[in-house]
N, CA, C and O atoms as a Tripos MOL2 file, in Angstrom:
@<TRIPOS>MOLECULE
protein
  292   291    73     0     0
PROTEIN
NO_CHARGES

@<TRIPOS>ATOM
      1 N          82.0120   76.4000   76.0140 N.3       1 MET1
      2 CA         82.4480   76.3140   77.4740 C.3       1 MET1
      3 C          83.4620   75.1320   77.8580 C.2       1 MET1
      4 O          84.3940   75.1830   78.6600 O.2       1 MET1
      5 N          82.9790   73.9160   76.9710 N.am      2 ASN2
      6 CA         83.6930   72.8050   77.1600 C.3       2 ASN2
      7 C          85.0630   73.3450   76.6710 C.2       2 ASN2
      8 O          85.9640   73.4330   77.5040 O.2       2 ASN2
      9 N          85.2620   73.6670   75.5480 N.am      3 PHE3
     10 CA         86.4170   73.8220   74.8570 C.3       3 PHE3
     11 C          87.6280   74.7300   75.7710 C.2       3 PHE3
     12 O          88.8050   74.3950   75.9040 O.2       3 PHE3
     13 N          86.8890   76.1130   76.4150 N.am      4 ALA4
     14 CA         87.5370   76.8450   77.3430 C.3       4 ALA4
     15 C          88.2020   76.0400   78.4340 C.2       4 ALA4
     16 O          89.3580   76.2070   78.8230 O.2       4 ALA4
     17 N          87.2090   75.0160   78.9510 N.am      5 LYS5
     18 CA         87.8210   74.1740   80.1630 C.3       5 LYS5
     19 C          89.1870   73.7190   79.7010 C.2       5 LYS5
     20 O          90.3050   74.0430   80.1030 O.2       5 LYS5
     21 N          88.8160   72.9090   78.7790 N.am      6 ASN6
     22 CA         89.7920   71.9600   77.9470 C.3       6 ASN6
     23 C          91.0140   72.7250   78.1710 C.2       6 ASN6
     24 O          91.8760   72.3810   78.9800 O.2       6 ASN6
     25 N          91.0890   74.0130   77.2710 N.am      7 GLU7
     26 CA         92.2250   74.7440   76.9460 C.3       7 GLU7
     27 C          93.0090   75.3550   78.3280 C.2       7 GLU7
     28 O          94.2190   75.5340   78.4710 O.2       7 GLU7
     29 N          92.0170   75.5910   79.2030 N.am      8 MET8
     30 CA         92.7750   76.0040   80.6720 C.3       8 MET8
     31 C          93.3480   74.9130   81.2790 C.2       8 MET8
     32 O          94.3040   75.0550   82.0430 O.2       8 MET8
     33 N          92.8280   73.7420   81.0030 N.am      9 ALA9
     34 CA         93.3730   72.3820   82.0500 C.3       9 ALA9
     35 C          94.8770   72.0670   81.0500 C.2       9 ALA9
     36 O          95.7900   71.3780   81.5040 O.2       9 ALA9
     37 N          94.9170   72.5310   80.0150 N.am     10 VAL10
     38 CA         96.1760   72.1870   78.9450 C.3      10 VAL10
     39 C          97.3380   73.2070   79.5520 C.2      10 VAL10
     40 O          98.4320   72.8770   80.0090 O.2      10 VAL10
     41 N          96.7760   74.5600   79.4220 N.am     11 ILE11
     42 CA         97.6460   75.7170   80.0060 C.3      11 ILE11
     43 C          98.1330   75.4090   81.5160 C.2      11 ILE11
     44 O          99.2840   75.7280   81.8160 O.2      11 ILE11
     45 N          97.2920   74.7970   82.4800 N.am     12 VAL12
     46 CA         97.7040   74.7160   83.8460 C.3      12 VAL12
     47 C          98.4990   73.3360   83.9420 C.2      12 VAL12
     48 O          99.1650   73.1400   84.9580 O.2      12 VAL12
     49 N          98.4720   72.5580   83.1330 N.am     13 ALA13
     50 CA         99.2020   71.3610   83.1040 C.3      13 ALA13
     51 C         100.6930   71.5900   82.4570 C.2      13 ALA13
     52 O         101.7650   71.0910   82.8000 O.2      13 ALA13
     53 N         100.3880   72.5390   81.3770 N.am     14 ARG14
     54 CA        102.0390   73.1770   81.0120 C.3      14 ARG14
     55 C         102.5740   73.5710   81.8940 C.2      14 ARG14
     56 O         103.7350   73.2190   82.1020 O.2      14 ARG14
     57 N         101.8010   74.6040   82.8840 N.am     15 LEU15
     58 CA        102.7310   75.6100   84.0400 C.3      15 LEU15
     59 C         103.0620   74.7640   84.9030 C.2      15 LEU15
     60 O         104.1390   75.1050   85.3940 O.2      15 LEU15
     61 N         102.6780   73.8280   85.3390 N.am     16 PHE16
     62 CA        103.0890   72.7360   86.4260 C.3      16 PHE16
     63 C         104.1740   71.9250   85.6020 C.2      16 PHE16
     64 O         105.1900   71.7550   86.2750 O.2      16 PHE16
     65 N         104.2230   71.5160   84.6520 N.am     17 GLN17
     66 CA        105.2560   70.8350   83.7520 C.3      17 GLN17
     67 C         106.6990   71.4330   84.1970 C.2      17 GLN17
     68 O         107.6430   70.8370   84.7160 O.2      17 GLN17
     69 N         106.5610   72.8930   83.8070 N.am     18 GLN18
     70 CA        107.9590   73.5590   83.5470 C.3      18 GLN18
     71 C         107.8990   74.5470   84.5810 C.2      18 GLN18
     72 O         108.6370   75.5030   84.3450 O.2      18 GLN18
     73 N         107.2550   74.6210   85.6530 N.am     19 PHE19
     74 CA        107.5360   75.5010   86.7600 C.3      19 PHE19
     75 C         107.3640   75.2060   87.9860 C.2      19 PHE19
     76 O         106.2910   74.6140   88.1090 O.2      19 PHE19
     77 N         107.9890   75.3510   89.1130 N.am     20 ASP20
     78 CA        107.5370   75.3240   90.6040 C.3      20 ASP20
     79 C         106.5190   76.4450   91.0370 C.2      20 ASP20
     80 O         106.7060   77.6340   90.7790 O.2      20 ASP20
     81 N         105.5800   76.0290   91.6230 N.am     21 VAL21
     82 CA        104.7290   77.1360   92.0000 C.3      21 VAL21
     83 C         104.4560   77.2020   93.3000 C.2      21 VAL21
     84 O         104.1650   76.1340   93.8390 O.2      21 VAL21
     85 N         104.4720   78.2990   94.0390 N.am     22 GLU22
     86 CA        104.2540   78.4490   95.4400 C.3      22 GLU22
     87 C         103.1960   79.3340   95.8160 C.2      22 GLU22
     88 O         103.2960   80.4130   95.2330 O.2      22 GLU22
     89 N         102.2100   79.2520   96.5950 N.am     23 LEU23
     90 CA        100.9340   79.7210   96.7260 C.3      23 LEU23
     91 C         101.3630   80.7970   97.8680 C.2      23 LEU23
     92 O         101.6320   80.2250   98.9250 O.2      23 LEU23
     93 N         101.4690   81.9350   97.9120 N.am     24 LEU24
     94 CA        101.7580   83.2760   98.7930 C.3      24 LEU24
     95 C         100.6260   83.5020   99.3270 C.2      24 LEU24
     96 O         100.7920   83.7230  100.5270 O.2      24 LEU24
     97 N          99.2920   83.5700   98.9540 N.am     25 THR25
     98 CA         98.2700   83.9740   99.5790 C.3      25 THR25
     99 C          97.5910   83.0220  100.5160 C.2      25 THR25
    100 O          97.2860   81.9080  100.0900 O.2      25 THR25
    101 N          97.3070   83.3840  101.8460 N.am     26 PRO26
    102 CA         97.0490   82.1390  102.6070 C.3      26 PRO26
    103 C          95.8470   81.4640  102.8040 C.2      26 PRO26
    104 O          95.6260   80.4210  103.4190 O.2      26 PRO26
    105 N          95.0950   82.2180  102.1860 N.am     27 THR27
    106 CA         93.4290   81.5140  102.2430 C.3      27 THR27
    107 C          92.8650   82.4470  100.8850 C.2      27 THR27
    108 O          92.1200   83.4170  101.0210 O.2      27 THR27
    109 N          93.3260   81.9980   99.6970 N.am     28 PRO28
    110 CA         92.2400   82.6000   98.5430 C.3      28 PRO28
    111 C          90.8970   82.3020   98.5980 C.2      28 PRO28
    112 O          90.5290   81.2500   99.1210 O.2      28 PRO28
    113 N          89.9260   83.2800   98.0120 N.am     29 HIS29
    114 CA         88.5710   82.6150   98.1030 C.3      29 HIS29
    115 C          87.9160   83.2910   96.7620 C.2      29 HIS29
    116 O          88.4520   84.1390   96.0490 O.2      29 HIS29
    117 N          86.7250   82.7480   96.6120 N.am     30 VAL30
    118 CA         86.0120   83.3800   95.6800 C.3      30 VAL30
    119 C          85.1120   84.6390   96.0390 C.2      30 VAL30
    120 O          84.3370   84.4550   96.9770 O.2      30 VAL30
    121 N          85.0960   85.7660   95.4970 N.am     31 VAL31
    122 CA         84.5010   87.0260   95.8300 C.3      31 VAL31
    123 C          82.9130   86.9520   95.0520 C.2      31 VAL31
    124 O          82.8320   87.1490   93.8400 O.2      31 VAL31
    125 N          82.0340   86.7340   95.6520 N.am     32 MET32
    126 CA         80.5860   86.7870   95.0320 C.3      32 MET32
    127 C          79.9270   88.2280   95.2910 C.2      32 MET32
    128 O          80.0600   88.7730   96.3870 O.2      32 MET32
    129 N          79.3940   88.6740   94.5080 N.am     33 GLY33
    130 CA         78.3020   90.0820   94.5410 C.3      33 GLY33
    131 C          77.6700   90.0260   93.1420 C.2      33 GLY33
    132 O          77.4940   88.9730   92.5290 O.2      33 GLY33
    133 N          77.2980   91.4150   92.6260 N.am     34 LYS34
    134 CA         77.0460   91.3930   91.8260 C.3      34 LYS34
    135 C          77.7410   91.4770   90.3230 C.2      34 LYS34
    136 O          78.7470   92.1560   90.1170 O.2      34 LYS34
    137 N          77.1610   90.8020   89.4360 N.am     35 GLY35
    138 CA         77.9310   90.3470   88.4170 C.3      35 GLY35
    139 C          78.5210   89.0140   88.5110 C.2      35 GLY35
    140 O          77.8940   88.1390   89.1070 O.2      35 GLY35
    141 N          79.5080   88.7960   88.0560 N.am     36 ALA36
    142 CA         80.2560   87.6150   87.7610 C.3      36 ALA36
    143 C          81.0490   87.0560   89.2330 C.2      36 ALA36
    144 O          81.7160   87.8940   89.8400 O.2      36 ALA36
    145 N          80.9910   86.0800   89.6160 N.am     37 SER37
    146 CA         82.0100   85.5750   90.6280 C.3      37 SER37
    147 C          83.2310   85.6380   90.2430 C.2      37 SER37
    148 O          83.3560   85.2160   89.0930 O.2      37 SER37
    149 N          84.6030   86.1400   90.9260 N.am     38 HIS38
    150 CA         85.7070   86.0440   90.3890 C.3      38 HIS38
    151 C          86.8520   85.8840   91.8160 C.2      38 HIS38
    152 O          86.5550   86.2620   92.9490 O.2      38 HIS38
    153 N          87.9320   85.3610   91.5080 N.am     39 PRO39
    154 CA         89.1640   85.0160   92.5940 C.3      39 PRO39
    155 C          89.4680   86.1050   93.2210 C.2      39 PRO39
    156 O          89.7860   87.0970   92.5640 O.2      39 PRO39
    157 N          89.4310   86.1410   94.6600 N.am     40 SER40
    158 CA         90.1260   87.1720   95.3290 C.3      40 SER40
    159 C          91.7610   87.3870   94.9170 C.2      40 SER40
    160 O          92.3800   86.5850   94.2170 O.2      40 SER40
    161 N          92.2760   88.5000   95.4310 N.am     41 ASP41
    162 CA         93.7710   88.7200   95.0150 C.3      41 ASP41
    163 C          94.4820   87.5770   95.2650 C.2      41 ASP41
    164 O          94.3260   87.1720   96.4170 O.2      41 ASP41
    165 N          95.2880   86.8480   94.5040 N.am     42 THR42
    166 CA         95.9200   85.8340   95.1660 C.3      42 THR42
    167 C          97.1690   85.8990   94.5610 C.2      42 THR42
    168 O          97.0770   86.2210   93.3770 O.2      42 THR42
    169 N          98.4850   85.6780   95.0110 N.am     43 TRP43
    170 CA        100.0800   85.7920   94.8390 C.3      43 TRP43
    171 C         100.6110   84.5480   94.7600 C.2      43 TRP43
    172 O         100.5210   83.7490   95.6920 O.2      43 TRP43
    173 N         101.1800   84.2960   93.6900 N.am     44 ILE44
    174 CA        102.1560   82.9850   93.7040 C.3      44 ILE44
    175 C         103.4880   83.4810   93.0510 C.2      44 ILE44
    176 O         103.6970   84.3020   92.1570 O.2      44 ILE44
    177 N         104.4120   82.6110   93.8920 N.am     45 ARG45
    178 CA        106.1020   82.7490   93.1980 C.3      45 ARG45
    179 C         106.2390   81.5260   92.4030 C.2      45 ARG45
    180 O         105.8350   80.4470   92.8360 O.2      45 ARG45
    181 N         106.8300   81.6610   91.1840 N.am     46 TYR46
    182 CA        107.1660   80.7960   90.4600 C.3      46 TYR46
    183 C         108.4150   80.5310   90.0280 C.2      46 TYR46
    184 O         108.8640   81.6350   89.7220 O.2      46 TYR46
    185 N         109.3560   79.6000   89.7950 N.am     47 HIS47
    186 CA        110.7360   79.3080   89.1770 C.3      47 HIS47
    187 C         110.4430   78.2840   87.9730 C.2      47 HIS47
    188 O         109.5190   77.4730   87.9220 O.2      47 HIS47
    189 N         111.3300   78.4840   87.1260 N.am     48 ARG48
    190 CA        111.2340   77.3650   86.0330 C.3      48 ARG48
    191 C         111.9400   76.3450   86.5200 C.2      48 ARG48
    192 O         112.8880   76.6220   87.2560 O.2      48 ARG48
    193 N         111.6990   75.2220   86.2810 N.am     49 LYS49
    194 CA        112.1530   73.6630   86.6450 C.3      49 LYS49
    195 C         113.4920   73.4390   85.8590 C.2      49 LYS49
    196 O         113.6480   73.6950   84.6650 O.2      49 LYS49
    197 N         114.3380   72.9750   86.6250 N.am     50 VAL50
    198 CA        115.8500   72.6920   85.8350 C.3      50 VAL50
    199 C         115.8080   71.5080   84.6250 C.2      50 VAL50
    200 O         115.6160   70.3360   84.9480 O.2      50 VAL50
    201 N         115.9660   71.8280   83.4610 N.am     51 GLU51
    202 CA        115.8440   70.8960   82.4630 C.3      51 GLU51
    203 C         116.8750   69.7210   82.5340 C.2      51 GLU51
    204 O         118.0980   69.8350   82.6180 O.2      51 GLU51
    205 N         116.2660   68.7670   82.4940 N.am     52 LYS52
    206 CA        117.2160   67.3520   82.5860 C.3      52 LYS52
    207 C         117.9290   67.2180   81.2600 C.2      52 LYS52
    208 O         117.2560   67.5410   80.2810 O.2      52 LYS52
    209 N         119.0330   66.8470   81.0660 N.am     53 PRO53
    210 CA        119.7510   66.5890   79.6800 C.3      53 PRO53
    211 C         118.8280   65.6710   78.7770 C.2      53 PRO53
    212 O         118.1590   64.7440   79.2320 O.2      53 PRO53
    213 N         118.8710   66.0430   77.4350 N.am     54 GLN54
    214 CA        118.2590   65.1570   76.7020 C.3      54 GLN54
    215 C         119.2960   63.8220   76.4620 C.2      54 GLN54
    216 O         120.5060   63.9460   76.6510 O.2      54 GLN54
    217 N         118.7870   62.7450   76.0970 N.am     55 TYR55
    218 CA        119.7650   61.6540   75.8880 C.3      55 TYR55
    219 C         119.6200   61.7640   74.1790 C.2      55 TYR55
    220 O         118.5780   61.4280   73.6170 O.2      55 TYR55
    221 N         120.6910   62.2280   73.5150 N.am     56 ASP56
    222 CA        120.6170   62.2370   72.0680 C.3      56 ASP56
    223 C         121.2740   61.1120   71.3040 C.2      56 ASP56
    224 O         122.1070   60.4240   71.8940 O.2      56 ASP56
    225 N         120.9930   60.8830   70.1320 N.am     57 GLN57
    226 CA        121.3410   59.8990   69.2680 C.3      57 GLN57
    227 C         122.8230   59.8280   69.0840 C.2      57 GLN57
    228 O         123.1800   58.6920   68.7740 O.2      57 GLN57
    229 N         123.7140   60.6260   69.1730 N.am     58 THR58
    230 CA        125.0400   60.7420   68.8680 C.3      58 THR58
    231 C         125.6220   59.8940   70.0380 C.2      58 THR58
    232 O         126.3390   58.9290   69.7750 O.2      58 THR58
    233 N         125.2440   60.3320   71.7090 N.am     59 SER59
    234 CA        125.6630   59.6190   72.6670 C.3      59 SER59
    235 C         125.4420   58.0080   72.4650 C.2      59 SER59
    236 O         126.3760   57.2070   72.4660 O.2      59 SER59
    237 N         124.3040   57.7160   72.3220 N.am     60 ALA60
    238 CA        123.8570   56.3690   72.2040 C.3      60 ALA60
    239 C         124.5980   55.6190   71.3900 C.2      60 ALA60
    240 O         124.7650   54.4410   71.7060 O.2      60 ALA60
    241 N         125.1610   56.1020   70.2510 N.am     61 LEU61
    242 CA        126.0090   55.7470   68.8950 C.3      61 LEU61
    243 C         127.4730   55.3480   69.8460 C.2      61 LEU61
    244 O         127.9370   54.2170   69.9920 O.2      61 LEU61
    245 N         127.9510   56.4850   70.3520 N.am     62 LYS62
    246 CA        129.3500   56.3580   70.9130 C.3      62 LYS62
    247 C         129.4100   55.2660   72.1670 C.2      62 LYS62
    248 O         130.3480   54.5320   72.4790 O.2      62 LYS62
    249 N         128.2640   55.3830   72.7050 N.am     63 GLU63
    250 CA        128.3370   54.3510   74.0970 C.3      63 GLU63
    251 C         127.9970   52.7800   73.3300 C.2      63 GLU63
    252 O         128.2360   51.7980   74.0320 O.2      63 GLU63
    253 N         127.5200   52.5680   72.0990 N.am     64 GLN64
    254 CA        127.3180   51.3160   71.6600 C.3      64 GLN64
    255 C         128.6760   50.7350   71.0730 C.2      64 GLN64
    256 O         129.0610   49.5770   70.9090 O.2      64 GLN64
    257 N         129.2580   51.9700   70.8200 N.am     65 ALA65
    258 CA        130.8270   51.2990   69.9470 C.3      65 ALA65
    259 C         131.6260   51.0930   71.0320 C.2      65 ALA65
    260 O         132.5730   50.3350   70.8290 O.2      65 ALA65
    261 N         131.5070   51.5840   72.2050 N.am     66 VAL66
    262 CA        132.5410   51.0770   73.0840 C.3      66 VAL66
    263 C         131.9410   49.9300   73.9740 C.2      66 VAL66
    264 O         132.4990   49.5670   75.0100 O.2      66 VAL66
    265 N         130.8030   49.3960   73.5240 N.am     67 GLY67
    266 CA        130.1110   48.1120   74.2290 C.3      67 GLY67
    267 C         129.5210   48.3720   75.4290 C.2      67 GLY67
    268 O         129.5510   47.5120   76.3090 O.2      67 GLY67
    269 N         128.8720   49.6540   75.6410 N.am     68 CYS68
    270 CA        127.7560   49.8860   76.6110 C.3      68 CYS68
    271 C         126.5420   49.0160   76.1970 C.2      68 CYS68
    272 O         126.4710   48.5200   75.0730 O.2      68 CYS68
    273 N         125.4680   48.8270   77.2650 N.am     69 PRO69
    274 CA        124.2050   48.3730   76.8300 C.3      69 PRO69
    275 C         123.3370   49.3840   76.2320 C.2      69 PRO69
    276 O         123.5850   50.5600   76.4980 O.2      69 PRO69
    277 N         122.3920   49.1130   75.4920 N.am     70 VAL70
    278 CA        121.3590   50.1240   74.9000 C.3      70 VAL70
    279 C         120.5310   50.4710   76.0680 C.2      70 VAL70
    280 O         120.1880   49.6530   76.9220 O.2      70 VAL70
    281 N         120.2110   51.7890   76.0670 N.am     71 GLN71
    282 CA        119.4110   52.1100   77.5040 C.3      71 GLN71
    283 C         117.8170   52.5770   76.7620 C.2      71 GLN71
    284 O         117.8240   53.5380   75.9930 O.2      71 GLN71
    285 N         116.8510   52.0410   76.9680 N.am     72 HIS72
    286 CA        115.5670   52.9180   76.6340 C.3      72 HIS72
    287 C         115.1560   53.5220   77.4390 C.2      72 HIS72
    288 O         115.0250   53.0080   78.5500 O.2      72 HIS72
    289 N         114.8630   54.5790   77.2570 N.am     73 VAL73
    290 CA        114.1180   56.0510   77.9120 C.3      73 VAL73
    291 C         113.0130   56.0840   77.5520 C.2      73 VAL73
    292 O         112.2840   57.0190   77.8800 O.2      73 VAL73
@<TRIPOS>BOND
     1     1     2 1
     2     2     3 1
     3     3     4 2
     4     3     5 am
     5     5     6 1
     6     6     7 1
     7     7     8 2
     8     7     9 am
     9     9    10 1
    10    10    11 1
    11    11    12 2
    12    11    13 am
    13    13    14 1
    14    14    15 1
    15    15    16 2
    16    15    17 am
    17    17    18 1
    18    18    19 1
    19    19    20 2
    20    19    21 am
    21    21    22 1
    22    22    23 1
    23    23    24 2
    24    23    25 am
    25    25    26 1
    26    26    27 1
    27    27    28 2
    28    27    29 am
    29    29    30 1
    30    30    31 1
    31    31    32 2
    32    31    33 am
    33    33    34 1
    34    34    35 1
    35    35    36 2
    36    35    37 am
    37    37    38 1
    38    38    39 1
    39    39    40 2
    40    39    41 am
    41    41    42 1
    42    42    43 1
    43    43    44 2
    44    43    45 am
    45    45    46 1
    46    46    47 1
    47    47    48 2
    48    47    49 am
    49    49    50 1
    50    50    51 1
    51    51    52 2
    52    51    53 am
    53    53    54 1
    54    54    55 1
    55    55    56 2
    56    55    57 am
    57    57    58 1
    58    58    59 1
    59    59    60 2
    60    59    61 am
    61    61    62 1
    62    62    63 1
    63    63    64 2
    64    63    65 am
    65    65    66 1
    66    66    67 1
    67    67    68 2
    68    67    69 am
    69    69    70 1
    70    70    71 1
    71    71    72 2
    72    71    73 am
    73    73    74 1
    74    74    75 1
    75    75    76 2
    76    75    77 am
    77    77    78 1
    78    78    79 1
    79    79    80 2
    80    79    81 am
    81    81    82 1
    82    82    83 1
    83    83    84 2
    84    83    85 am
    85    85    86 1
    86    86    87 1
    87    87    88 2
    88    87    89 am
    89    89    90 1
    90    90    91 1
    91    91    92 2
    92    91    93 am
    93    93    94 1
    94    94    95 1
    95    95    96 2
    96    95    97 am
    97    97    98 1
    98    98    99 1
    99    99   100 2
   100    99   101 am
   101   101   102 1
   102   102   103 1
   103   103   104 2
   104   103   105 am
   105   105   106 1
   106   106   107 1
   107   107   108 2
   108   107   109 am
   109   109   110 1
   110   110   111 1
   111   111   112 2
   112   111   113 am
   113   113   114 1
   114   114   115 1
   115   115   116 2
   116   115   117 am
   117   117   118 1
   118   118   119 1
   119   119   120 2
   120   119   121 am
   121   121   122 1
   122   122   123 1
   123   123   124 2
   124   123   125 am
   125   125   126 1
   126   126   127 1
   127   127   128 2
   128   127   129 am
   129   129   130 1
   130   130   131 1
   131   131   132 2
   132   131   133 am
   133   133   134 1
   134   134   135 1
   135   135   136 2
   136   135   137 am
   137   137   138 1
   138   138   139 1
   139   139   140 2
   140   139   141 am
   141   141   142 1
   142   142   143 1
   143   143   144 2
   144   143   145 am
   145   145   146 1
   146   146   147 1
   147   147   148 2
   148   147   149 am
   149   149   150 1
   150   150   151 1
   151   151   152 2
   152   151   153 am
   153   153   154 1
   154   154   155 1
   155   155   156 2
   156   155   157 am
   157   157   158 1
   158   158   159 1
   159   159   160 2
   160   159   161 am
   161   161   162 1
   162   162   163 1
   163   163   164 2
   164   163   165 am
   165   165   166 1
   166   166   167 1
   167   167   168 2
   168   167   169 am
   169   169   170 1
   170   170   171 1
   171   171   172 2
   172   171   173 am
   173   173   174 1
   174   174   175 1
   175   175   176 2
   176   175   177 am
   177   177   178 1
   178   178   179 1
   179   179   180 2
   180   179   181 am
   181   181   182 1
   182   182   183 1
   183   183   184 2
   184   183   185 am
   185   185   186 1
   186   186   187 1
   187   187   188 2
   188   187   189 am
   189   189   190 1
   190   190   191 1
   191   191   192 2
   192   191   193 am
   193   193   194 1
   194   194   195 1
   195   195   196 2
   196   195   197 am
   197   197   198 1
   198   198   199 1
   199   199   200 2
   200   199   201 am
   201   201   202 1
   202   202   203 1
   203   203   204 2
   204   203   205 am
   205   205   206 1
   206   206   207 1
   207   207   208 2
   208   207   209 am
   209   209   210 1
   210   210   211 1
   211   211   212 2
   212   211   213 am
   213   213   214 1
   214   214   215 1
   215   215   216 2
   216   215   217 am
   217   217   218 1
   218   218   219 1
   219   219   220 2
   220   219   221 am
   221   221   222 1
   222   222   223 1
   223   223   224 2
   224   223   225 am
   225   225   226 1
   226   226   227 1
   227   227   228 2
   228   227   229 am
   229   229   230 1
   230   230   231 1
   231   231   232 2
   232   231   233 am
   233   233   234 1
   234   234   235 1
   235   235   236 2
   236   235   237 am
   237   237   238 1
   238   238   239 1
   239   239   240 2
   240   239   241 am
   241   241   242 1
   242   242   243 1
   243   243   244 2
   244   243   245 am
   245   245   246 1
   246   246   247 1
   247   247   248 2
   248   247   249 am
   249   249   250 1
   250   250   251 1
   251   251   252 2
   252   251   253 am
   253   253   254 1
   254   254   255 1
   255   255   256 2
   256   255   257 am
   257   257   258 1
   258   258   259 1
   259   259   260 2
   260   259   261 am
   261   261   262 1
   262   262   263 1
   263   263   264 2
   264   263   265 am
   265   265   266 1
   266   266   267 1
   267   267   268 2
   268   267   269 am
   269   269   270 1
   270   270   271 1
   271   271   272 2
   272   271   273 am
   273   273   274 1
   274   274   275 1
   275   275   276 2
   276   275   277 am
   277   277   278 1
   278   278   279 1
   279   279   280 2
   280   279   281 am
   281   281   282 1
   282   282   283 1
   283   283   284 2
   284   283   285 am
   285   285   286 1
   286   286   287 1
   287   287   288 2
   288   287   289 am
   289   289   290 1
   290   290   291 1
   291   291   292 2
@<TRIPOS>SUBSTRUCTURE
     1 MET1         2 RESIDUE 1 A MET
     2 ASN2         6 RESIDUE 1 A ASN
     3 PHE3        10 RESIDUE 1 A PHE
     4 ALA4        14 RESIDUE 1 A ALA
     5 LYS5        18 RESIDUE 1 A LYS
     6 ASN6        22 RESIDUE 1 A ASN
     7 GLU7        26 RESIDUE 1 A GLU
     8 MET8        30 RESIDUE 1 A MET
     9 ALA9        34 RESIDUE 1 A ALA
    10 VAL10       38 RESIDUE 1 A VAL
    11 ILE11       42 RESIDUE 1 A ILE
    12 VAL12       46 RESIDUE 1 A VAL
    13 ALA13       50 RESIDUE 1 A ALA
    14 ARG14       54 RESIDUE 1 A ARG
    15 LEU15       58 RESIDUE 1 A LEU
    16 PHE16       62 RESIDUE 1 A PHE
    17 GLN17       66 RESIDUE 1 A GLN
    18 GLN18       70 RESIDUE 1 A GLN
    19 PHE19       74 RESIDUE 1 A PHE
    20 ASP20       78 RESIDUE 1 A ASP
    21 VAL21       82 RESIDUE 1 A VAL
    22 GLU22       86 RESIDUE 1 A GLU
    23 LEU23       90 RESIDUE 1 A LEU
    24 LEU24       94 RESIDUE 1 A LEU
    25 THR25       98 RESIDUE 1 A THR
    26 PRO26      102 RESIDUE 1 A PRO
    27 THR27      106 RESIDUE 1 A THR
    28 PRO28      110 RESIDUE 1 A PRO
    29 HIS29      114 RESIDUE 1 A HIS
    30 VAL30      118 RESIDUE 1 A VAL
    31 VAL31      122 RESIDUE 1 A VAL
    32 MET32      126 RESIDUE 1 A MET
    33 GLY33      130 RESIDUE 1 A GLY
    34 LYS34      134 RESIDUE 1 A LYS
    35 GLY35      138 RESIDUE 1 A GLY
    36 ALA36      142 RESIDUE 1 A ALA
    37 SER37      146 RESIDUE 1 A SER
    38 HIS38      150 RESIDUE 1 A HIS
    39 PRO39      154 RESIDUE 1 A PRO
    40 SER40      158 RESIDUE 1 A SER
    41 ASP41      162 RESIDUE 1 A ASP
    42 THR42      166 RESIDUE 1 A THR
    43 TRP43      170 RESIDUE 1 A TRP
    44 ILE44      174 RESIDUE 1 A ILE
    45 ARG45      178 RESIDUE 1 A ARG
    46 TYR46      182 RESIDUE 1 A TYR
    47 HIS47      186 RESIDUE 1 A HIS
    48 ARG48      190 RESIDUE 1 A ARG
    49 LYS49      194 RESIDUE 1 A LYS
    50 VAL50      198 RESIDUE 1 A VAL
    51 GLU51      202 RESIDUE 1 A GLU
    52 LYS52      206 RESIDUE 1 A LYS
    53 PRO53      210 RESIDUE 1 A PRO
    54 GLN54      214 RESIDUE 1 A GLN
    55 TYR55      218 RESIDUE 1 A TYR
    56 ASP56      222 RESIDUE 1 A ASP
    57 GLN57      226 RESIDUE 1 A GLN
    58 THR58      230 RESIDUE 1 A THR
    59 SER59      234 RESIDUE 1 A SER
    60 ALA60      238 RESIDUE 1 A ALA
    61 LEU61      242 RESIDUE 1 A LEU
    62 LYS62      246 RESIDUE 1 A LYS
    63 GLU63      250 RESIDUE 1 A GLU
    64 GLN64      254 RESIDUE 1 A GLN
    65 ALA65      258 RESIDUE 1 A ALA
    66 VAL66      262 RESIDUE 1 A VAL
    67 GLY67      266 RESIDUE 1 A GLY
    68 CYS68      270 RESIDUE 1 A CYS
    69 PRO69      274 RESIDUE 1 A PRO
    70 VAL70      278 RESIDUE 1 A VAL
    71 GLN71      282 RESIDUE 1 A GLN
    72 HIS72      286 RESIDUE 1 A HIS
    73 VAL73      290 RESIDUE 1 A VAL
């Protein structure tokens, strides 16, 4: 059970790192009854976040060659 909770936490964290998520269902709730409880029908909209350009080693060497200060990111 603990492994499943940790696994879901990692999946959700990665989702929010890579996507902008918008909740479309106004009031999601837990449906209780016979058997296991489960969430109501819930709709979301998601868009992949724009990636920031990576600072590569080649660019750093070129900048140092022309006298630019070193940046630590």
